[in-house]
Amino acid sequence: MRVYVPVTLPALAEAYKTGELGTGPLVAYAVTPALREWYLSEDIEELEYAALGRAALASLRLLAADPDAVRRRVVVAVDVPDGAASVDPDRALEPAALGEVTVRVAVPLAKAASVHVDAEDAEPDVAAAADALEAADGGDDDAQFVVDGADDHELLWYATQEIPNLVGLR
């Protein structure tokens, strides 16, 4: 099963040093039944892109909690064994939890398929979005507009062999 793990550049650097994204449980995003239902699509690539987008928002939340991290959203696409990730049945239909899964096993970085990171020119918009996140969560429409502005930047695709170069950006 392909899952999308939200991280920051410092967390990716740590994963590169230790060889794993986490020992579990950790939050990731995947194509879940609720995500399929919400997006009304059978196109797996479109659904995976939606799961990647949900993980990018979770990465933004991590940035909001870490003011010292480089203002770039980071998502690692990882293949985990079927059954290693599960949906919380109590939250499955909550809009905020669409696509959210819990991975209960250790996730070696060697299982990563790719890494998705904002380009350098996205940093001002991502920084503004991270700063506006709390107000947006509180219902401020102007703040939500700023948060949505981060989505104007596509995450760039990187091969796992490029991780050393990515973490050197820190």
PDB file of N, CA, C and O in Angstrom, residues 32 37 40 46 49-50 54 57 61 66 70-71 76 82 98 105 112 124 136 140 145 151 157 166-167:
ATOM      1  N   THR A  32      -8.134   6.027   0.840  1.00  0.00           N
ATOM      2  CA  THR A  32      -9.035   5.296   1.731  1.00  0.00           C
ATOM      3  C   THR A  32     -10.433   5.276   1.114  1.00  0.00           C
ATOM      4  O   THR A  32     -10.725   6.063   0.203  1.00  0.00           O
ATOM      5  N   GLU A  37     -14.830   8.183  -1.766  1.00  0.00           N
ATOM      6  CA  GLU A  37     -16.206   8.667  -1.746  1.00  0.00           C
ATOM      7  C   GLU A  37     -16.256  10.189  -1.840  1.00  0.00           C
ATOM      8  O   GLU A  37     -17.079  10.756  -2.547  1.00  0.00           O
ATOM      9  N   LEU A  40     -15.239  11.285  -5.376  1.00  0.00           N
ATOM     10  CA  LEU A  40     -16.079  10.703  -6.426  1.00  0.00           C
ATOM     11  C   LEU A  40     -15.285  10.382  -7.679  1.00  0.00           C
ATOM     12  O   LEU A  40     -15.650  10.777  -8.784  1.00  0.00           O
ATOM     13  N   GLU A  46      -5.542  10.208  -9.741  1.00  0.00           N
ATOM     14  CA  GLU A  46      -6.202  11.386  -9.194  1.00  0.00           C
ATOM     15  C   GLU A  46      -6.389  11.237  -7.685  1.00  0.00           C
ATOM     16  O   GLU A  46      -6.172  12.186  -6.926  1.00  0.00           O
ATOM     17  N   TYR A  49      -3.090  11.648  -5.927  1.00  0.00           N
ATOM     18  CA  TYR A  49      -2.750  13.072  -5.892  1.00  0.00           C
ATOM     19  C   TYR A  49      -3.514  13.767  -4.761  1.00  0.00           C
ATOM     20  O   TYR A  49      -2.972  14.629  -4.066  1.00  0.00           O
ATOM     21  N   ALA A  50      -4.770  13.381  -4.560  1.00  0.00           N
ATOM     22  CA  ALA A  50      -5.569  13.934  -3.463  1.00  0.00           C
ATOM     23  C   ALA A  50      -4.963  13.547  -2.115  1.00  0.00           C
ATOM     24  O   ALA A  50      -4.879  14.377  -1.211  1.00  0.00           O
ATOM     25  N   ARG A  54      -3.452  15.990   0.836  1.00  0.00           N
ATOM     26  CA  ARG A  54      -3.811  15.932   2.264  1.00  0.00           C
ATOM     27  C   ARG A  54      -2.535  15.862   3.113  1.00  0.00           C
ATOM     28  O   ARG A  54      -2.448  16.494   4.164  1.00  0.00           O
ATOM     29  N   LEU A  57      -0.886  19.278   3.351  1.00  0.00           N
ATOM     30  CA  LEU A  57      -1.515  20.113   4.377  1.00  0.00           C
ATOM     31  C   LEU A  57      -1.030  19.712   5.771  1.00  0.00           C
ATOM     32  O   LEU A  57      -0.763  20.570   6.615  1.00  0.00           O
ATOM     33  N   ARG A  61       1.018  21.849   8.693  1.00  0.00           N
ATOM     34  CA  ARG A  61       0.731  21.888  10.139  1.00  0.00           C
ATOM     35  C   ARG A  61       2.006  21.623  10.947  1.00  0.00           C
ATOM     36  O   ARG A  61       2.221  22.241  11.995  1.00  0.00           O
ATOM     37  N   ASP A  66       6.748  24.192  14.084  1.00  0.00           N
ATOM     38  CA  ASP A  66       8.209  24.260  14.152  1.00  0.00           C
ATOM     39  C   ASP A  66       8.697  25.519  13.434  1.00  0.00           C
ATOM     40  O   ASP A  66       9.027  25.479  12.253  1.00  0.00           O
ATOM     41  N   VAL A  70      12.738  25.034   7.703  1.00  0.00           N
ATOM     42  CA  VAL A  70      12.659  25.682   6.398  1.00  0.00           C
ATOM     43  C   VAL A  70      11.217  25.606   5.929  1.00  0.00           C
ATOM     44  O   VAL A  70      10.572  24.563   6.047  1.00  0.00           O
ATOM     45  N   ARG A  71      10.695  26.685   5.400  1.00  0.00           N
ATOM     46  CA  ARG A  71       9.279  26.795   5.036  1.00  0.00           C
ATOM     47  C   ARG A  71       9.001  26.129   3.696  1.00  0.00           C
ATOM     48  O   ARG A  71       8.627  26.756   2.716  1.00  0.00           O
ATOM     49  N   VAL A  76       6.805  12.269   1.956  1.00  0.00           N
ATOM     50  CA  VAL A  76       7.540  11.087   1.491  1.00  0.00           C
ATOM     51  C   VAL A  76       6.516  10.018   1.116  1.00  0.00           C
ATOM     52  O   VAL A  76       5.670   9.644   1.927  1.00  0.00           O
ATOM     53  N   ASP A  82       0.468  -4.333   3.025  1.00  0.00           N
ATOM     54  CA  ASP A  82      -0.984  -4.256   3.188  1.00  0.00           C
ATOM     55  C   ASP A  82      -1.323  -4.626   4.624  1.00  0.00           C
ATOM     56  O   ASP A  82      -0.746  -5.538   5.198  1.00  0.00           O
ATOM     57  N   LEU A  98      -9.911  13.048   6.123  1.00  0.00           N
ATOM     58  CA  LEU A  98     -10.014  12.310   4.868  1.00  0.00           C
ATOM     59  C   LEU A  98      -8.647  11.793   4.429  1.00  0.00           C
ATOM     60  O   LEU A  98      -7.688  12.548   4.350  1.00  0.00           O
ATOM     61  N   VAL A 105       3.679   0.097  11.861  1.00  0.00           N
ATOM     62  CA  VAL A 105       4.963  -0.596  11.777  1.00  0.00           C
ATOM     63  C   VAL A 105       6.078   0.423  11.553  1.00  0.00           C
ATOM     64  O   VAL A 105       5.816   1.569  11.179  1.00  0.00           O
ATOM     65  N   ALA A 112      10.933   4.105   0.742  1.00  0.00           N
ATOM     66  CA  ALA A 112      10.390   5.297   0.094  1.00  0.00           C
ATOM     67  C   ALA A 112      10.472   5.150  -1.416  1.00  0.00           C
ATOM     68  O   ALA A 112      11.461   4.659  -1.963  1.00  0.00           O
ATOM     69  N   PRO A 124       7.921  31.891   0.660  1.00  0.00           N
ATOM     70  CA  PRO A 124       7.134  32.987   1.244  1.00  0.00           C
ATOM     71  C   PRO A 124       5.642  32.624   1.409  1.00  0.00           C
ATOM     72  O   PRO A 124       5.043  32.935   2.441  1.00  0.00           O
ATOM     73  N   ALA A 136      -7.197  30.263  10.232  1.00  0.00           N
ATOM     74  CA  ALA A 136      -8.034  29.564   9.255  1.00  0.00           C
ATOM     75  C   ALA A 136      -8.825  28.449   9.921  1.00  0.00           C
ATOM     76  O   ALA A 136     -10.010  28.265   9.636  1.00  0.00           O
ATOM     77  N   ASP A 140     -11.573  31.935  10.008  1.00  0.00           N
ATOM     78  CA  ASP A 140     -11.247  33.199   9.342  1.00  0.00           C
ATOM     79  C   ASP A 140     -11.080  32.938   7.832  1.00  0.00           C
ATOM     80  O   ASP A 140     -10.139  32.260   7.419  1.00  0.00           O
ATOM     81  N   PHE A 145      -7.856  31.777   2.829  1.00  0.00           N
ATOM     82  CA  PHE A 145      -7.377  32.151   1.499  1.00  0.00           C
ATOM     83  C   PHE A 145      -5.850  32.093   1.443  1.00  0.00           C
ATOM     84  O   PHE A 145      -5.266  31.616   0.477  1.00  0.00           O
ATOM     85  N   ASP A 151      -1.274  25.938  -1.861  1.00  0.00           N
ATOM     86  CA  ASP A 151      -1.607  24.922  -2.860  1.00  0.00           C
ATOM     87  C   ASP A 151      -1.389  25.402  -4.286  1.00  0.00           C
ATOM     88  O   ASP A 151      -1.454  24.608  -5.224  1.00  0.00           O
ATOM     89  N   TRP A 157       8.802  16.582  -7.506  1.00  0.00           N
ATOM     90  CA  TRP A 157       9.093  15.163  -7.306  1.00  0.00           C
ATOM     91  C   TRP A 157      10.608  14.968  -7.280  1.00  0.00           C
ATOM     92  O   TRP A 157      11.325  15.503  -8.129  1.00  0.00           O
ATOM     93  N   LEU A 166      18.601  17.217  -0.831  1.00  0.00           N
ATOM     94  CA  LEU A 166      17.456  17.928  -0.246  1.00  0.00           C
ATOM     95  C   LEU A 166      17.729  18.333   1.194  1.00  0.00           C
ATOM     96  O   LEU A 166      17.415  19.445   1.597  1.00  0.00           O
ATOM     97  N   VAL A 167      18.276  17.447   1.974  1.00  0.00           N
ATOM     98  CA  VAL A 167      18.503  17.774   3.379  1.00  0.00           C
ATOM     99  C   VAL A 167      19.674  18.734   3.535  1.00  0.00           C
ATOM    100  O   VAL A 167      19.779  19.397   4.569  1.00  0.00           O
TER     101      VAL A 167
END
